[in-house]
Amino acid sequence: MQGAFMKKLLASLLVFSSLTCAGCFFQTEKQEDTRFMMDTIVTITTTGNNTDGLKAATNDAFQLFQTIANQTDPYTKQGPEDLYAVNQSAGQGPHKASPYLMDILSQVRPMGNRDLDLTLGPVIQVWNAHKETKTVPSEGEIAQALAKTGPEKYTVDTAANTVTLAPGTQLDLGAVAKGYAVEQAADLLSRDKRVKTALINAGGNIKVLGTKEDGSPWKIGVQDPRNPQKIIGTLAVKDGTAIATSGDYQRYYEVDGKRYHHILDPRTGWPAWHARSVTVVTRSAFWADYYSTLLFVLPEDQAMALVENNPNLEMLYVDLDGNTYLSSGLKDIYTPEK
């Protein structure tokens, strides 16, 4: 895809970003770059004193983003230690893992949470095949694939930098990889003296850096999960805040009027049907991505209980009927749309 067609594609895809930002920048020099990476639109916007310096800083961030994308891609062979190679080694003993892949797995593996399972690759492959034909898998297909999943199906050896997968197990990092890339890119930009403020948006995985010239908070609009042209409210956040949204509207298909989306319940192998969208606010884009996926799988009361017991997490939960629930820490920074 090249030229005008690519520009139209980018423009149309940007409409579907989970979160939007308006009025974020007031400084003289501004650089904005948008690229298609990790199966989504990634936009990096920076401000500073020198346009050339901002372009170079932005390009450095995108190069890092691409490196992480390559190391975590389960479908394309990139190198001998990246995710594709690790998946190919299932059942063959320990396999060396690339640095960013190892970092992700070493942080998620100890969580051992059954409601977010990185071994869902076999089930995801079943759903991807049926999406192509607009059909629904059988209970047997799902059960057969689900038998190959579970936190116990892989181990991580941080000393040897290896991952061991059980036979048939396939890792898929779709629940965390974009957030991890956003956090790593944000860390790079935060240490770059050419950059005063930055906003990274990878398909709704957002991180804001710096303080605006007038001292006002960053204002992030939360998309209406049933109308991509509208927002349901606005979050006013400060430097270093990360926001991620998981929703049933981002990737889905319909059969006989029923929506089959991409966020699967690891316990059943079927799409989670509790929420329309879940937005998480915290400090790390990596953990915002992780928890937005995990909380989406849970009913509202269980999700809220988890959040209220974690002082580092806040959440906006929209259930299947369109009702909105806010965690206590968001009540002063969230303004619903009238």
CSV table of N, CA and C in Angstrom, one decimal, residues 195-274:
chain,number,residue,atom,x,y,z
A,195,VAL,N,13.4,16.6,24.0
A,195,VAL,CA,11.9,16.4,24.2
A,195,VAL,C,11.5,17.0,25.5
A,196,LYS,N,10.5,17.9,25.4
A,196,LYS,CA,9.9,18.5,26.6
A,196,LYS,C,8.6,17.8,27.0
A,197,THR,N,7.8,17.5,26.0
A,197,THR,CA,6.5,16.8,26.3
A,197,THR,C,6.3,15.8,25.2
A,198,ALA,N,5.6,14.7,25.5
A,198,ALA,CA,5.4,13.7,24.5
A,198,ALA,C,4.1,12.9,24.8
A,199,LEU,N,3.4,12.5,23.8
A,199,LEU,CA,2.3,11.6,23.9
A,199,LEU,C,2.4,10.5,22.9
A,200,ILE,N,2.4,9.3,23.4
A,200,ILE,CA,2.5,8.1,22.6
A,200,ILE,C,1.1,7.4,22.6
A,201,ASN,N,0.6,7.1,21.5
A,201,ASN,CA,-0.7,6.4,21.4
A,201,ASN,C,-0.6,5.3,20.4
A,202,ALA,N,-0.7,4.0,21.0
A,202,ALA,CA,-0.6,2.8,20.2
A,202,ALA,C,-2.0,2.1,20.2
A,203,GLY,N,-2.9,2.5,19.4
A,203,GLY,CA,-4.2,1.9,19.3
A,203,GLY,C,-5.0,2.0,20.6
A,204,GLY,N,-4.8,3.1,21.4
A,204,GLY,CA,-5.5,3.2,22.7
A,204,GLY,C,-4.6,2.9,23.9
A,205,ASN,N,-3.4,2.5,23.6
A,205,ASN,CA,-2.4,2.4,24.7
A,205,ASN,C,-1.6,3.7,24.8
A,206,ILE,N,-1.8,4.5,25.8
A,206,ILE,CA,-1.3,5.9,25.8
A,206,ILE,C,-0.4,6.1,27.0
A,207,LYS,N,0.6,6.9,26.8
A,207,LYS,CA,1.5,7.4,27.8
A,207,LYS,C,1.7,8.9,27.5
A,208,VAL,N,1.6,9.7,28.6
A,208,VAL,CA,1.9,11.2,28.5
A,208,VAL,C,3.1,11.5,29.3
A,209,LEU,N,3.9,12.4,28.7
A,209,LEU,CA,5.2,12.8,29.4
A,209,LEU,C,5.3,14.3,29.4
A,210,GLY,N,5.7,14.8,30.5
A,210,GLY,CA,6.0,16.3,30.7
A,210,GLY,C,4.7,17.0,31.1
A,211,THR,N,5.0,18.3,31.3
A,211,THR,CA,3.9,19.2,31.8
A,211,THR,C,3.7,20.3,30.7
A,212,LYS,N,2.4,20.5,30.4
A,212,LYS,CA,2.1,21.5,29.4
A,212,LYS,C,2.5,22.9,29.9
A,213,GLU,N,2.7,23.9,28.9
A,213,GLU,CA,3.3,25.2,29.3
A,213,GLU,C,2.4,26.0,30.2
A,214,ASP,N,1.1,25.8,30.1
A,214,ASP,CA,0.2,26.5,31.0
A,214,ASP,C,-0.1,25.7,32.3
A,215,GLY,N,0.5,24.6,32.5
A,215,GLY,CA,0.4,23.8,33.7
A,215,GLY,C,-0.9,23.0,33.9
A,216,SER,N,-1.7,23.1,32.8
A,216,SER,CA,-3.0,22.4,32.9
A,216,SER,C,-2.8,20.9,32.7
A,217,PRO,N,-3.7,20.0,33.1
A,217,PRO,CA,-3.6,18.6,32.9
A,217,PRO,C,-3.8,18.2,31.5
A,218,TRP,N,-3.3,17.0,31.1
A,218,TRP,CA,-3.5,16.4,29.8
A,218,TRP,C,-5.0,16.0,29.8
A,219,LYS,N,-5.7,16.2,28.8
A,219,LYS,CA,-7.1,15.8,28.7
A,219,LYS,C,-7.3,14.7,27.6
A,220,ILE,N,-7.7,13.5,28.1
A,220,ILE,CA,-7.8,12.3,27.2
A,220,ILE,C,-9.3,11.9,27.2
A,221,GLY,N,-9.8,11.9,26.0
A,221,GLY,CA,-11.2,11.5,25.8
A,221,GLY,C,-11.3,10.0,25.7
A,222,VAL,N,-12.3,9.4,26.3
A,222,VAL,CA,-12.5,8.0,26.3
A,222,VAL,C,-13.6,7.7,25.3
A,223,GLN,N,-13.3,6.9,24.3
A,223,GLN,CA,-14.2,6.6,23.2
A,223,GLN,C,-15.5,5.9,23.7
A,224,ASP,N,-16.6,6.3,23.1
A,224,ASP,CA,-17.9,5.5,23.2
A,224,ASP,C,-17.7,4.2,22.5
A,225,PRO,N,-17.8,3.1,23.2
A,225,PRO,CA,-17.6,1.8,22.6
A,225,PRO,C,-18.6,1.4,21.5
A,226,ARG,N,-19.7,2.2,21.4
A,226,ARG,CA,-20.7,1.9,20.4
A,226,ARG,C,-20.8,3.0,19.3
A,227,ASN,N,-19.9,4.0,19.4
A,227,ASN,CA,-19.9,5.1,18.4
A,227,ASN,C,-18.5,5.7,18.4
A,228,PRO,N,-17.7,5.3,17.4
A,228,PRO,CA,-16.3,5.7,17.3
A,228,PRO,C,-16.2,7.2,17.1
A,229,GLN,N,-17.3,7.9,16.7
A,229,GLN,CA,-17.3,9.3,16.5
A,229,GLN,C,-17.5,10.1,17.8
A,230,LYS,N,-17.8,9.4,18.9
A,230,LYS,CA,-18.1,10.1,20.1
A,230,LYS,C,-17.2,9.7,21.3
A,231,ILE,N,-17.2,10.5,22.3
A,231,ILE,CA,-16.5,10.1,23.6
A,231,ILE,C,-17.6,10.0,24.7
A,232,ILE,N,-17.3,9.2,25.7
A,232,ILE,CA,-18.3,9.1,26.8
A,232,ILE,C,-17.8,10.0,28.0
A,233,GLY,N,-16.6,10.5,27.9
A,233,GLY,CA,-16.1,11.4,28.9
A,233,GLY,C,-14.6,11.7,28.7
A,234,THR,N,-14.1,12.5,29.6
A,234,THR,CA,-12.7,13.0,29.5
A,234,THR,C,-12.0,12.8,30.8
A,235,LEU,N,-10.7,12.3,30.7
A,235,LEU,CA,-9.8,12.1,31.9
A,235,LEU,C,-8.8,13.3,31.9
A,236,ALA,N,-8.6,13.9,33.0
A,236,ALA,CA,-7.6,15.0,33.2
A,236,ALA,C,-6.5,14.4,34.0
A,237,VAL,N,-5.3,14.1,33.3
A,237,VAL,CA,-4.2,13.4,33.9
A,237,VAL,C,-2.9,14.2,33.9
A,238,LYS,N,-2.0,13.8,34.6
A,238,LYS,CA,-0.7,14.5,34.8
A,238,LYS,C,0.5,13.7,34.1
A,239,ASP,N,1.6,14.4,34.2
A,239,ASP,CA,2.9,13.8,33.6
A,239,ASP,C,3.1,12.4,34.1
A,240,GLY,N,3.4,11.5,33.2
A,240,GLY,CA,3.8,10.1,33.5
A,240,GLY,C,2.6,9.2,33.6
A,241,THR,N,1.4,9.6,33.3
A,241,THR,CA,0.2,8.8,33.4
A,241,THR,C,0.1,7.9,32.1
A,242,ALA,N,-0.3,6.6,32.4
A,242,ALA,CA,-0.5,5.7,31.3
A,242,ALA,C,-2.0,5.3,31.3
A,243,ILE,N,-2.6,5.1,30.1
A,243,ILE,CA,-4.0,4.8,30.0
A,243,ILE,C,-4.1,3.7,28.9
A,244,ALA,N,-4.9,2.7,29.2
A,244,ALA,CA,-5.1,1.7,28.2
A,244,ALA,C,-6.6,1.3,28.2
A,245,THR,N,-7.1,1.0,27.0
A,245,THR,CA,-8.5,0.6,26.9
A,245,THR,C,-8.6,-0.8,26.1
A,246,SER,N,-9.3,-1.7,26.7
A,246,SER,CA,-9.7,-2.9,26.0
A,246,SER,C,-11.2,-2.9,25.7
A,247,GLY,N,-11.6,-3.2,24.5
A,247,GLY,CA,-13.0,-3.2,24.1
A,247,GLY,C,-13.4,-4.2,23.1
A,248,ASP,N,-14.7,-4.5,23.1
A,248,ASP,CA,-15.3,-5.5,22.2
A,248,ASP,C,-15.5,-4.9,20.8
A,249,TYR,N,-15.2,-3.7,20.6
A,249,TYR,CA,-15.4,-3.0,19.3
A,249,TYR,C,-14.1,-2.9,18.5
A,250,GLN,N,-13.0,-3.3,19.0
A,250,GLN,CA,-11.7,-3.0,18.3
A,250,GLN,C,-11.5,-4.0,17.2
A,251,ARG,N,-11.7,-5.3,17.5
A,251,ARG,CA,-11.6,-6.3,16.5
A,251,ARG,C,-12.6,-7.4,16.8
A,252,TYR,N,-13.6,-7.5,15.8
A,252,TYR,CA,-14.7,-8.4,16.0
A,252,TYR,C,-15.3,-8.7,14.7
A,253,TYR,N,-16.1,-9.8,14.7
A,253,TYR,CA,-17.0,-10.1,13.6
A,253,TYR,C,-18.3,-10.6,14.1
A,254,GLU,N,-19.4,-10.6,13.3
A,254,GLU,CA,-20.7,-10.9,13.8
A,254,GLU,C,-21.2,-12.1,13.0
A,255,VAL,N,-21.9,-13.0,13.7
A,255,VAL,CA,-22.6,-14.2,13.1
A,255,VAL,C,-24.0,-14.2,13.7
A,256,ASP,N,-25.0,-14.1,12.8
A,256,ASP,CA,-26.4,-14.1,13.3
A,256,ASP,C,-26.6,-13.1,14.3
A,257,GLY,N,-26.0,-11.9,14.1
A,257,GLY,CA,-26.3,-10.8,15.1
A,257,GLY,C,-25.5,-10.8,16.3
A,258,LYS,N,-24.7,-11.8,16.6
A,258,LYS,CA,-23.9,-11.9,17.8
A,258,LYS,C,-22.4,-11.5,17.5
A,259,ARG,N,-21.9,-10.7,18.4
A,259,ARG,CA,-20.5,-10.1,18.2
A,259,ARG,C,-19.5,-11.1,18.8
A,260,TYR,N,-18.5,-11.5,18.0
A,260,TYR,CA,-17.4,-12.3,18.5
A,260,TYR,C,-16.1,-11.5,18.4
A,261,HIS,N,-15.6,-11.0,19.5
A,261,HIS,CA,-14.5,-10.2,19.5
A,261,HIS,C,-13.2,-10.9,19.9
A,262,HIS,N,-12.1,-10.2,20.0
A,262,HIS,CA,-10.8,-10.8,20.1
A,262,HIS,C,-10.3,-11.0,21.5
A,263,ILE,N,-11.0,-10.5,22.5
A,263,ILE,CA,-10.6,-10.7,23.9
A,263,ILE,C,-11.2,-11.9,24.5
A,264,LEU,N,-10.4,-13.0,24.6
A,264,LEU,CA,-10.9,-14.3,25.0
A,264,LEU,C,-10.8,-14.5,26.5
A,265,ASP,N,-11.8,-15.2,27.1
A,265,ASP,CA,-11.7,-15.6,28.5
A,265,ASP,C,-10.8,-16.9,28.5
A,266,PRO,N,-9.7,-16.9,29.2
A,266,PRO,CA,-8.8,-18.0,29.2
A,266,PRO,C,-9.4,-19.3,29.8
A,267,ARG,N,-10.4,-19.1,30.6
A,267,ARG,CA,-11.1,-20.2,31.3
A,267,ARG,C,-12.0,-21.0,30.4
A,268,THR,N,-12.6,-20.3,29.4
A,268,THR,CA,-13.5,-20.9,28.5
A,268,THR,C,-13.1,-21.0,27.0
A,269,GLY,N,-12.2,-20.1,26.6
A,269,GLY,CA,-11.7,-20.1,25.2
A,269,GLY,C,-12.7,-19.3,24.3
A,270,TRP,N,-13.7,-18.7,24.9
A,270,TRP,CA,-14.7,-17.9,24.1
A,270,TRP,C,-14.5,-16.4,24.5
A,271,PRO,N,-15.0,-15.5,23.6
A,271,PRO,CA,-14.9,-14.1,24.0
A,271,PRO,C,-15.6,-13.8,25.3
A,272,ALA,N,-15.0,-12.9,26.1
A,272,ALA,CA,-15.5,-12.5,27.4
A,272,ALA,C,-16.7,-11.6,27.1
A,273,TRP,N,-17.9,-11.9,27.7
A,273,TRP,CA,-19.1,-11.1,27.5
A,273,TRP,C,-19.6,-10.5,28.8
A,274,HIS,N,-18.8,-9.6,29.3
A,274,HIS,CA,-19.2,-8.9,30.5
A,274,HIS,C,-19.2,-7.4,30.3
